[in-house]
DNA sequence: TAGATTGTTAATCGATTAACAATC
DNA sequence: TAGATTGTTAATCGATTAACAATC
């Protein structure tokens, strides 16, 4: 059970977790690497490597204990803690994330949203108030918010990011199609839907001809 | 200008494109690899490698012609064609994607949505009708839809995917947290928000102690 | 014991980075 | 010409895969 996981391994852990919880529901006690690999479209040796990185291991001939694996994977994913977050930019995407609610399971709790547009300020989405953006910094500091979600247009993303960092945010989840520059020690994770779309488009073009 | 791009390179192309278009707006004619690298937080040699893979190249001492690069990158991304798509699962996330509208710029046109819940069937989101899911296959075949977007709960994702593939869809954009098995030749691109969240959670936990 | 399954060590593969040559 | 910038070839690095040993 190492401390440092590769980004690749970390990215596969949620897939394992979902499947493991399904097994748990079905009262399955042990699972083998080949079973997991099969259901997830991976190769078994990769599954073993990944699991070895986060868990204390399985038993030859028996496999891995599901309950143990669930616990270890959840710990590795950081889902054992819950963190408060703010969201900036209450447009379509921002509202969708506010409404979604499923993030709780991942340890993320959005406490408030902010927008620069007075027309939407004051609204409530899924029990979360949309506040004017000038209140952003004060609230982050007061509530000691450490995660910021950016769903603004690309033009505002950097300045919003700067404000968040200034107010104590150390992890930024960025949905704006912009590169964000941050000081060392701050993590920016950008969702890159354009990249996914590009893969789809190319596949289609190649398949069509 | 090769035909086969690595997934990594493909993933960076949208970042270049956004920046290049900004330059174009500002009437900048030439740009160097170091300028691009700087603004995107990359190293210049990587920028040159990426651009070499999609464009016929720049001029020493001058740099790359912005207009040429925009054209070549767009082509590489497959944004020169527009493809019709259907969306299945008109929940929070599904509606958000329907409303978003920004996908047009990436060559994606969502023509209709489907849902299993009669309560939402008949509604219109952003001019797009929500149809009952039993009409899915017929419509896909009739309109020759080749892209399917899955925003259902995880439990339904595989069966929806099967239906899409049966009806001629060859590229699937999957937002459900589930692994989808498909025949050879079909591309599944899964958005993995849980993986991003895991990175944020871990960073926070590490930073906190 | 034999066989299934995990875990470790080595080999391969691909992407990134470095060094340097080519060019305007 | 000199210097800046691109492009190519080689080295490094990390992740995946393969071979095989350990274990129940």
Short mmCIF file of C-alpha atoms (C1' of nucleotides) in Angstrom, two decimals:
data_model
loop_
_atom_site.label_atom_id
_atom_site.label_comp_id
_atom_site.label_asym_id
_atom_site.label_seq_id
_atom_site.Cartn_x
_atom_site.Cartn_y
_atom_site.Cartn_z
CA UNK A 1 0.00 0.00 0.00
CA UNK A 2 2.02 2.92 -1.31
CA UNK A 3 1.25 6.59 -0.83
CA UNK A 4 1.90 7.81 -4.36
CA UNK A 5 -0.46 6.63 -7.04
CA UNK A 6 -0.05 7.36 -10.70
CA UNK A 7 -2.75 9.51 -12.24
CA UNK A 8 -3.68 6.53 -14.40
CA UNK A 9 -4.21 4.24 -11.47
CA UNK A 10 -6.14 6.91 -9.61
CA UNK A 11 -8.38 7.32 -12.63
CA UNK A 12 -9.23 3.63 -12.66
CA UNK A 13 -10.02 3.40 -8.96
CA UNK A 14 -13.54 4.85 -9.30
CA UNK A 15 -14.30 2.13 -11.85
CA UNK A 16 -13.20 -0.57 -9.45
CA UNK A 17 -15.11 1.05 -6.64
CA UNK A 18 -18.38 1.11 -8.47
CA UNK A 19 -18.08 -2.54 -9.44
CA UNK A 20 -16.96 -3.55 -5.96
CA UNK A 21 -19.95 -1.86 -4.38
CA UNK A 22 -22.18 -3.71 -6.81
CA UNK A 23 -20.58 -6.97 -5.67
CA UNK A 24 -21.06 -5.92 -2.09
CA UNK A 25 -24.75 -5.36 -2.76
CA UNK A 26 -24.96 -8.82 -4.24
CA UNK A 27 -23.31 -10.16 -1.09
CA UNK A 28 -20.24 -11.35 -2.96
CA UNK A 29 -17.42 -11.81 -0.48
CA UNK A 30 -14.37 -12.42 -2.64
CA UNK A 31 -13.46 -11.31 -6.12
CA UNK A 32 -10.51 -12.17 -8.36
CA UNK A 33 -8.44 -9.83 -10.48
CA UNK A 34 -9.52 -11.65 -13.61
CA UNK A 35 -13.20 -11.17 -12.77
CA UNK A 36 -12.69 -7.45 -12.24
CA UNK A 37 -10.57 -7.16 -15.37
CA UNK A 38 -13.20 -8.88 -17.43
CA UNK A 39 -16.05 -6.71 -16.33
CA UNK A 40 -14.08 -3.50 -16.78
CA UNK A 41 -12.39 -4.35 -20.05
CA UNK A 42 -8.91 -4.29 -18.54
CA UNK A 43 -6.21 -6.94 -18.30
CA UNK A 44 -5.89 -8.79 -15.03
CA UNK A 45 -2.27 -7.96 -14.37
CA UNK A 46 -3.15 -4.28 -14.50
CA UNK A 47 -5.92 -4.82 -11.97
CA UNK A 48 -3.50 -6.57 -9.64
CA UNK A 49 -0.99 -3.77 -10.00
CA UNK A 50 -3.60 -1.14 -9.29
CA UNK A 51 -4.99 -2.95 -6.28
CA UNK A 52 -1.53 -3.67 -4.92
CA UNK A 53 -0.95 0.08 -4.92
CA UNK A 54 -3.88 0.80 -2.61
CA UNK A 55 -4.64 -2.33 -0.65
CA UNK A 56 -2.78 -4.83 1.45
CA UNK A 57 -3.59 -7.59 -0.96
CA UNK A 58 -5.61 -10.66 -1.73
CA UNK A 59 -5.19 -14.34 -1.06
CA UNK A 60 -3.93 -16.69 -3.75
CA UNK A 61 -6.61 -19.05 -4.96
CA UNK A 62 -9.28 -17.01 -3.15
CA UNK A 63 -8.98 -13.48 -4.46
CA UNK A 64 -9.56 -10.15 -2.78
CA UNK A 65 -11.99 -9.59 0.06
CA UNK A 66 -14.58 -7.17 -1.36
CA UNK A 67 -15.24 -5.30 1.86
CA UNK A 68 -11.55 -4.71 2.44
CA UNK A 69 -11.07 -3.52 -1.11
CA UNK A 70 -13.98 -1.10 -0.89
CA UNK A 71 -12.53 0.42 2.24
CA UNK A 72 -9.00 0.69 0.83
CA UNK A 73 -10.09 2.08 -2.53
CA UNK A 74 -12.33 4.65 -0.86
CA UNK A 75 -9.46 5.72 1.32
CA UNK A 76 -7.12 6.00 -1.64
CA UNK A 77 -9.71 8.09 -3.46
CA UNK A 78 -10.00 10.44 -0.52
CA UNK A 79 -13.73 9.79 -0.22
CA UNK A 80 -13.44 9.25 3.50
CA UNK A 81 -13.43 13.00 4.10
CA UNK A 82 -16.03 15.54 3.05
CA UNK A 83 -15.00 18.92 1.75
CA UNK A 84 -17.03 22.06 1.29
CA UNK A 85 -16.83 23.79 -2.06
CA UNK A 86 -18.14 26.88 -3.79
CA UNK A 87 -19.18 27.11 -7.40
CA UNK A 88 -18.65 30.20 -9.52
CA UNK A 89 -20.72 30.74 -12.65
CA UNK A 90 -24.38 29.75 -12.44
CA UNK A 91 -25.01 29.21 -16.14
CA UNK A 92 -26.30 25.99 -17.65
CA UNK A 93 -23.39 23.87 -16.60
CA UNK A 94 -23.09 25.46 -13.18
CA UNK A 95 -26.76 24.87 -12.41
CA UNK A 96 -26.47 21.30 -13.60
CA UNK A 97 -23.66 20.65 -11.17
CA UNK A 98 -25.59 22.34 -8.38
CA UNK A 99 -28.64 20.18 -9.09
CA UNK A 100 -26.71 17.00 -9.52
CA UNK A 101 -26.29 16.15 -5.89
CA UNK A 102 -24.37 12.99 -6.60
CA UNK A 103 -21.10 14.57 -5.55
CA UNK A 104 -21.88 14.00 -1.88
CA UNK A 105 -20.97 10.37 -2.42
CA UNK A 106 -17.55 11.53 -3.53
CA UNK A 107 -16.98 13.72 -0.51
CA UNK A 108 -17.85 16.98 -2.20
CA UNK A 109 -20.39 19.36 -0.72
CA UNK A 110 -21.23 22.51 -2.67
CA UNK A 111 -22.33 25.11 -0.12
CA UNK A 112 -23.02 28.11 -2.34
CA UNK A 113 -22.86 29.44 -5.87
CA UNK A 114 -21.82 32.84 -7.21
CA UNK A 115 -22.58 34.74 -10.35
CA UNK A 116 -21.76 38.14 -11.77
CA UNK A 117 -25.19 38.51 -13.34
CA UNK A 118 -27.64 40.31 -11.03
CA UNK A 119 -30.52 38.68 -12.88
CA UNK A 120 -29.72 35.26 -11.44
CA UNK A 121 -28.43 36.41 -8.06
CA UNK A 122 -30.90 35.49 -5.35
CA UNK A 123 -32.20 32.41 -7.04
CA UNK A 124 -31.94 29.08 -5.32
CA UNK A 125 -30.92 25.90 -7.11
CA UNK A 126 -31.29 22.63 -5.26
CA UNK A 127 -31.35 24.48 -1.97
CA UNK A 128 -28.19 26.41 -2.78
CA UNK A 129 -28.30 30.16 -3.02
CA UNK A 130 -26.77 32.06 -5.91
CA UNK A 131 -24.86 34.98 -4.40
CA UNK A 132 -23.30 38.05 -6.01
CA UNK A 133 -19.69 37.47 -6.95
CA UNK A 134 -18.44 40.32 -4.78
CA UNK A 135 -19.28 38.21 -1.74
CA UNK A 136 -17.12 35.36 -2.94
CA UNK A 137 -13.90 36.11 -1.14
CA UNK A 138 -15.44 36.98 2.17
CA UNK A 139 -17.51 33.81 2.26
CA UNK A 140 -14.62 31.55 1.28
CA UNK A 141 -12.50 32.97 4.05
CA UNK A 142 -15.25 32.86 6.65
CA UNK A 143 -16.29 29.29 5.90
CA UNK A 144 -12.75 28.17 5.20
CA UNK A 145 -13.61 26.82 1.77
CA UNK A 146 -10.76 24.97 0.09
CA UNK A 147 -12.35 23.79 -3.15
CA UNK A 148 -13.58 26.05 -5.93
CA UNK A 149 -15.52 24.97 -9.00
CA UNK A 150 -15.29 27.25 -12.01
CA UNK A 151 -18.12 27.14 -14.54
CA UNK A 152 -17.77 30.67 -15.90
CA UNK A 153 -17.04 31.64 -19.49
CA UNK A 154 -13.38 31.23 -20.41
CA UNK A 155 -12.70 34.98 -20.23
CA UNK A 156 -13.46 35.24 -16.52
CA UNK A 157 -11.93 31.97 -15.45
CA UNK A 158 -8.46 33.23 -14.60
CA UNK A 159 -9.62 36.19 -12.54
CA UNK A 160 -12.12 34.04 -10.66
CA UNK A 161 -9.38 31.52 -10.04
CA UNK A 162 -7.08 34.21 -8.68
CA UNK A 163 -9.77 35.37 -6.28
CA UNK A 164 -10.41 31.84 -5.08
CA UNK A 165 -6.75 31.19 -4.46
CA UNK A 166 -6.42 34.48 -2.65
CA UNK A 167 -9.26 33.44 -0.37
CA UNK A 168 -7.68 30.17 0.65
CA UNK A 169 -8.85 27.74 -2.03
CA UNK A 170 -6.17 25.16 -2.78
CA UNK A 171 -7.97 22.87 -5.22
CA UNK A 172 -9.76 24.16 -8.31
CA UNK A 173 -12.08 22.16 -10.52
CA UNK A 174 -12.17 23.99 -13.80
CA UNK A 175 -14.89 23.51 -16.41
CA UNK A 176 -14.07 26.65 -18.40
CA UNK A 177 -12.13 25.94 -21.58
CA UNK A 178 -9.11 27.93 -20.43
CA UNK A 179 -5.70 27.24 -18.99
CA UNK A 180 -5.38 28.53 -15.45
CA UNK A 181 -2.08 29.68 -13.99
CA UNK A 182 -1.76 29.12 -10.25
CA UNK A 183 0.99 29.31 -7.62
CA UNK A 184 2.81 26.16 -6.56
CA UNK A 185 0.84 24.00 -4.13
CA UNK A 186 -2.51 24.75 -5.76
CA UNK A 187 -4.09 21.96 -7.78
CA UNK A 188 -6.09 22.73 -10.89
CA UNK A 189 -8.04 19.90 -12.44
CA UNK A 190 -9.58 20.89 -15.75
CA UNK A 191 -12.41 18.98 -17.36
CA UNK A 192 -11.65 18.74 -21.02
CA UNK A 193 -14.87 17.86 -22.80
CA UNK A 194 -13.55 19.31 -26.04
CA UNK A 195 -10.87 16.63 -26.03
CA UNK A 196 -13.45 13.88 -25.70
CA UNK A 197 -15.52 15.37 -28.47
CA UNK A 198 -12.47 15.50 -30.65
CA UNK A 199 -11.91 11.80 -30.20
CA UNK A 200 -15.50 11.08 -31.13
CA UNK A 201 -15.40 13.34 -34.19
CA UNK A 202 -12.22 11.77 -35.46
CA UNK A 203 -13.50 8.27 -34.95
CA UNK A 204 -16.60 9.15 -36.92
CA UNK A 205 -14.69 10.74 -39.73
CA UNK A 206 -12.38 7.74 -39.98
CA UNK A 207 -15.30 5.31 -39.86
CA UNK A 208 -17.28 7.19 -42.49
CA UNK A 209 -14.82 6.96 -45.31
CA UNK B 1 1.40 16.03 -40.82
CA UNK B 2 0.77 12.48 -39.66
CA UNK B 3 -2.56 10.71 -39.56
CA UNK B 4 -2.24 9.04 -36.17
CA UNK B 5 -2.16 11.30 -33.17
CA UNK B 6 -1.60 10.11 -29.66
CA UNK B 7 -4.50 10.57 -27.27
CA UNK B 8 -2.32 12.96 -25.30
CA UNK B 9 -1.62 15.17 -28.27
CA UNK B 10 -5.26 15.09 -29.30
CA UNK B 11 -6.20 16.18 -25.79
CA UNK B 12 -3.95 19.22 -25.98
CA UNK B 13 -5.15 20.36 -29.37
CA UNK B 14 -8.32 22.04 -28.04
CA UNK B 15 -6.13 24.08 -25.70
CA UNK B 16 -4.00 25.27 -28.58
CA UNK B 17 -7.06 25.98 -30.66
CA UNK B 18 -8.67 28.21 -28.08
CA UNK B 19 -5.51 30.23 -27.65
CA UNK B 20 -4.90 30.44 -31.38
CA UNK B 21 -8.38 31.77 -31.99
CA UNK B 22 -7.79 34.38 -29.35
CA UNK B 23 -4.62 35.40 -31.17
CA UNK B 24 -6.55 35.50 -34.41
CA UNK B 25 -9.09 37.82 -32.81
CA UNK B 26 -6.26 40.08 -31.71
CA UNK B 27 -5.01 40.09 -35.30
CA UNK B 28 -1.79 38.32 -34.36
CA UNK B 29 -0.29 36.79 -37.48
CA UNK B 30 2.54 34.63 -36.19
CA UNK B 31 3.12 32.83 -32.93
CA UNK B 32 6.13 30.92 -31.59
CA UNK B 33 6.14 27.60 -29.79
CA UNK B 34 7.59 29.24 -26.69
CA UNK B 35 4.76 31.80 -26.57
CA UNK B 36 2.15 29.05 -26.78
CA UNK B 37 3.98 26.92 -24.24
CA UNK B 38 4.16 29.79 -21.81
CA UNK B 39 0.51 30.65 -21.95
CA UNK B 40 -0.58 27.02 -21.63
CA UNK B 41 1.88 25.94 -18.97
CA UNK B 42 3.61 23.46 -21.28
CA UNK B 43 7.19 23.16 -22.45
CA UNK B 44 8.01 24.49 -25.88
CA UNK B 45 9.44 21.29 -27.29
CA UNK B 46 6.16 19.57 -26.55
CA UNK B 47 4.27 22.28 -28.39
CA UNK B 48 6.52 21.85 -31.41
CA UNK B 49 6.05 18.10 -31.36
CA UNK B 50 2.28 18.44 -31.12
CA UNK B 51 2.07 21.00 -33.89
CA UNK B 52 4.41 19.02 -36.11
CA UNK B 53 1.95 16.15 -35.82
CA UNK B 54 -0.95 18.13 -37.26
CA UNK B 55 0.46 20.97 -39.32
CA UNK B 56 2.98 21.43 -42.08
CA UNK B 57 5.15 23.55 -39.87
CA UNK B 58 6.40 26.99 -38.98
CA UNK B 59 9.25 29.16 -40.15
CA UNK B 60 12.45 29.43 -38.11
CA UNK B 61 12.85 32.83 -36.54
CA UNK B 62 9.25 33.70 -37.43
CA UNK B 63 7.10 31.05 -35.87
CA UNK B 64 3.83 29.51 -36.97
CA UNK B 65 1.23 31.30 -39.07
CA UNK B 66 -1.82 31.53 -36.79
CA UNK B 67 -4.42 31.17 -39.52
CA UNK B 68 -2.72 28.08 -40.91
CA UNK B 69 -2.48 26.53 -37.47
CA UNK B 70 -6.15 27.17 -36.71
CA UNK B 71 -7.14 25.45 -39.91
CA UNK B 72 -4.84 22.47 -39.36
CA UNK B 73 -5.75 21.99 -35.71
CA UNK B 74 -9.46 22.19 -36.49
CA UNK B 75 -9.03 19.60 -39.16
CA UNK B 76 -7.09 17.32 -36.84
CA UNK B 77 -9.81 17.70 -34.24
CA UNK B 78 -12.47 16.74 -36.72
CA UNK B 79 -14.34 19.99 -36.17
CA UNK B 80 -14.65 20.54 -39.91
CA UNK B 81 -17.60 18.16 -40.03
CA UNK B 82 -20.84 18.35 -38.10
CA UNK B 83 -22.44 15.24 -36.72
CA UNK B 84 -25.93 14.66 -35.43
CA UNK B 85 -26.31 13.02 -32.06
CA UNK B 86 -29.02 11.81 -29.73
CA UNK B 87 -28.98 12.03 -25.97
CA UNK B 88 -30.47 9.41 -23.70
CA UNK B 89 -31.40 10.27 -20.12
CA UNK B 90 -32.95 13.69 -19.57
CA UNK B 91 -32.03 14.12 -15.91
CA UNK B 92 -30.02 16.99 -14.51
CA UNK B 93 -26.90 16.30 -16.46
CA UNK B 94 -28.74 15.41 -19.65
CA UNK B 95 -30.71 18.64 -19.55
CA UNK B 96 -27.57 20.61 -18.90
CA UNK B 97 -25.94 19.21 -21.98
CA UNK B 98 -29.07 19.87 -24.02
CA UNK B 99 -29.14 23.47 -22.85
CA UNK B 100 -25.47 24.03 -23.27
CA UNK B 101 -25.46 24.71 -26.97
CA UNK B 102 -21.70 25.21 -27.09
CA UNK B 103 -21.14 21.85 -28.70
CA UNK B 104 -22.09 23.20 -32.12
CA UNK B 105 -18.68 24.82 -32.23
CA UNK B 106 -17.17 21.37 -31.85
CA UNK B 107 -19.19 19.85 -34.64
CA UNK B 108 -21.78 18.18 -32.44
CA UNK B 109 -25.48 18.72 -32.99
CA UNK B 110 -27.90 17.11 -30.56
CA UNK B 111 -31.14 16.52 -32.46
CA UNK B 112 -33.29 14.87 -29.82
CA UNK B 113 -33.35 13.47 -26.30
CA UNK B 114 -34.93 10.35 -24.87
CA UNK B 115 -36.08 9.33 -21.45
CA UNK B 116 -37.80 6.36 -19.87
CA UNK B 117 -39.81 8.54 -17.49
CA UNK B 118 -43.21 9.49 -18.93
CA UNK B 119 -43.31 12.52 -16.66
CA UNK B 120 -40.58 14.28 -18.62
CA UNK B 121 -41.45 12.93 -22.06
CA UNK B 122 -42.96 15.67 -24.18
CA UNK B 123 -41.01 18.48 -22.58
CA UNK B 124 -38.76 20.62 -24.70
CA UNK B 125 -35.31 21.71 -23.57
CA UNK B 126 -33.52 24.32 -25.65
CA UNK B 127 -35.75 23.52 -28.61
CA UNK B 128 -35.08 19.80 -28.33
CA UNK B 129 -37.92 17.43 -27.65
CA UNK B 130 -37.71 14.72 -25.03
CA UNK B 131 -39.10 11.57 -26.60
CA UNK B 132 -40.05 8.22 -25.07
CA UNK B 133 -37.20 5.79 -25.11
CA UNK B 134 -39.10 3.23 -27.18
CA UNK B 135 -38.76 5.58 -30.13
CA UNK B 136 -34.99 5.66 -29.83
CA UNK B 137 -34.01 2.94 -32.25
CA UNK B 138 -36.41 3.90 -34.98
CA UNK B 139 -35.31 7.53 -34.93
CA UNK B 140 -31.62 6.69 -34.93
CA UNK B 141 -32.04 4.50 -37.95
CA UNK B 142 -34.26 6.93 -39.82
CA UNK B 143 -32.03 9.96 -39.24
CA UNK B 144 -28.85 7.93 -39.53
CA UNK B 145 -27.54 9.05 -36.17
CA UNK B 146 -23.99 7.93 -35.45
CA UNK B 147 -23.31 9.53 -32.08
CA UNK B 148 -25.10 8.68 -28.85
CA UNK B 149 -24.75 10.50 -25.55
CA UNK B 150 -25.58 8.50 -22.44
CA UNK B 151 -26.63 10.42 -19.34
CA UNK B 152 -28.74 7.74 -17.70
CA UNK B 153 -28.15 6.17 -14.31
CA UNK B 154 -25.41 3.56 -14.33
CA UNK B 155 -27.85 0.64 -14.24
CA UNK B 156 -29.42 1.46 -17.62
CA UNK B 157 -26.26 2.54 -19.40
CA UNK B 158 -25.29 -0.80 -20.91
CA UNK B 159 -28.72 -1.62 -22.25
CA UNK B 160 -29.08 1.88 -23.73
CA UNK B 161 -25.66 1.51 -25.27
CA UNK B 162 -26.60 -1.81 -26.82
CA UNK B 163 -29.69 -0.28 -28.37
CA UNK B 164 -27.72 2.63 -29.77
CA UNK B 165 -25.13 0.37 -31.32
CA UNK B 166 -27.86 -1.81 -32.78
CA UNK B 167 -29.36 1.26 -34.42
CA UNK B 168 -26.16 2.31 -36.14
CA UNK B 169 -24.41 4.46 -33.55
CA UNK B 170 -20.64 4.03 -33.77
CA UNK B 171 -19.43 6.60 -31.23
CA UNK B 172 -20.76 6.77 -27.68
CA UNK B 173 -20.15 9.58 -25.21
CA UNK B 174 -20.80 8.06 -21.82
CA UNK B 175 -21.48 10.14 -18.71
CA UNK B 176 -22.84 7.27 -16.64
CA UNK B 177 -20.36 5.91 -14.13
CA UNK B 178 -20.28 2.49 -15.72
CA UNK B 179 -18.03 0.53 -18.01
CA UNK B 180 -19.65 -0.15 -21.37
CA UNK B 181 -18.85 -3.23 -23.42
CA UNK B 182 -19.13 -2.70 -27.18
CA UNK B 183 -18.23 -4.59 -30.33
CA UNK B 184 -14.97 -3.81 -32.15
CA UNK B 185 -15.13 -0.67 -34.26
CA UNK B 186 -17.37 1.19 -31.82
CA UNK B 187 -15.75 3.97 -29.80
CA UNK B 188 -16.83 4.64 -26.23
CA UNK B 189 -15.51 7.78 -24.62
CA UNK B 190 -16.41 7.93 -20.93
CA UNK B 191 -16.32 11.13 -18.92
CA UNK B 192 -14.79 10.29 -15.61
CA UNK B 193 -15.67 13.08 -13.20
CA UNK B 194 -15.17 10.78 -10.25
CA UNK B 195 -11.52 10.51 -11.20
CA UNK B 196 -11.11 14.28 -11.20
CA UNK B 197 -12.83 14.55 -7.87
CA UNK B 198 -10.54 11.91 -6.48
CA UNK B 199 -7.52 13.96 -7.48
CA UNK B 200 -8.96 17.02 -5.78
CA UNK B 201 -9.86 15.12 -2.63
CA UNK B 202 -6.43 13.59 -2.34
CA UNK B 203 -4.72 16.91 -2.90
CA UNK B 204 -6.79 18.43 -0.15
CA UNK B 205 -6.14 15.68 2.27
CA UNK B 206 -2.42 15.84 1.61
CA UNK B 207 -2.41 19.63 1.92
CA UNK B 208 -4.40 19.62 5.15
CA UNK B 209 -2.02 17.62 7.24
"C1'" DT C 1 -0.31 -32.63 -4.00
"C1'" DA C 2 -2.02 -29.94 -7.84
"C1'" DG C 3 -3.96 -26.03 -9.46
"C1'" DA C 4 -5.56 -21.44 -9.13
"C1'" DT C 5 -4.53 -17.03 -8.01
"C1'" DT C 6 -1.62 -13.32 -6.17
"C1'" DG C 7 2.69 -10.71 -6.28
"C1'" DT C 8 7.37 -9.52 -7.96
"C1'" DT C 9 10.93 -8.72 -11.15
"C1'" DA C 10 12.17 -7.86 -15.92
"C1'" DA C 11 10.99 -6.45 -20.71
"C1'" DT C 12 8.44 -3.63 -23.70
"C1'" DC C 13 6.22 0.24 -25.26
"C1'" DG C 14 5.00 4.98 -25.80
"C1'" DA C 15 5.34 9.69 -24.40
"C1'" DT C 16 8.22 13.33 -22.83
"C1'" DT C 17 12.41 15.67 -22.61
"C1'" DA C 18 17.12 16.82 -24.07
"C1'" DA C 19 20.68 17.72 -27.36
"C1'" DC C 20 21.74 19.48 -31.41
"C1'" DA C 21 21.33 20.31 -36.40
"C1'" DA C 22 18.87 23.00 -39.96
"C1'" DT C 23 17.04 27.24 -41.53
"C1'" DC C 24 15.53 31.80 -42.18
"C1'" DT D 1 26.76 37.14 -40.35
"C1'" DA D 2 24.57 36.19 -35.94
"C1'" DG D 3 20.82 34.91 -33.54
"C1'" DA D 4 16.32 33.15 -33.01
"C1'" DT D 5 13.37 29.62 -33.88
"C1'" DT D 6 11.92 25.24 -35.94
"C1'" DG D 7 12.64 20.28 -36.59
"C1'" DT D 8 15.02 15.79 -35.93
"C1'" DT D 9 17.36 12.24 -33.62
"C1'" DA D 10 18.61 10.21 -29.23
"C1'" DA D 11 17.97 9.63 -24.18
"C1'" DT D 12 15.00 9.37 -20.36
"C1'" DC D 13 11.10 8.37 -17.91
"C1'" DG D 14 6.89 6.15 -16.57
"C1'" DA D 15 3.24 2.99 -17.47
"C1'" DT D 16 1.91 -1.37 -19.27
"C1'" DT D 17 2.66 -6.02 -20.24
"C1'" DA D 18 5.03 -10.47 -19.82
"C1'" DA D 19 7.35 -14.09 -17.39
"C1'" DC D 20 7.66 -16.46 -13.53
"C1'" DA D 21 7.97 -17.23 -8.53
"C1'" DA D 22 5.33 -17.49 -4.20
"C1'" DT D 23 1.38 -19.02 -1.74
"C1'" DC D 24 -2.79 -20.92 -0.24
#
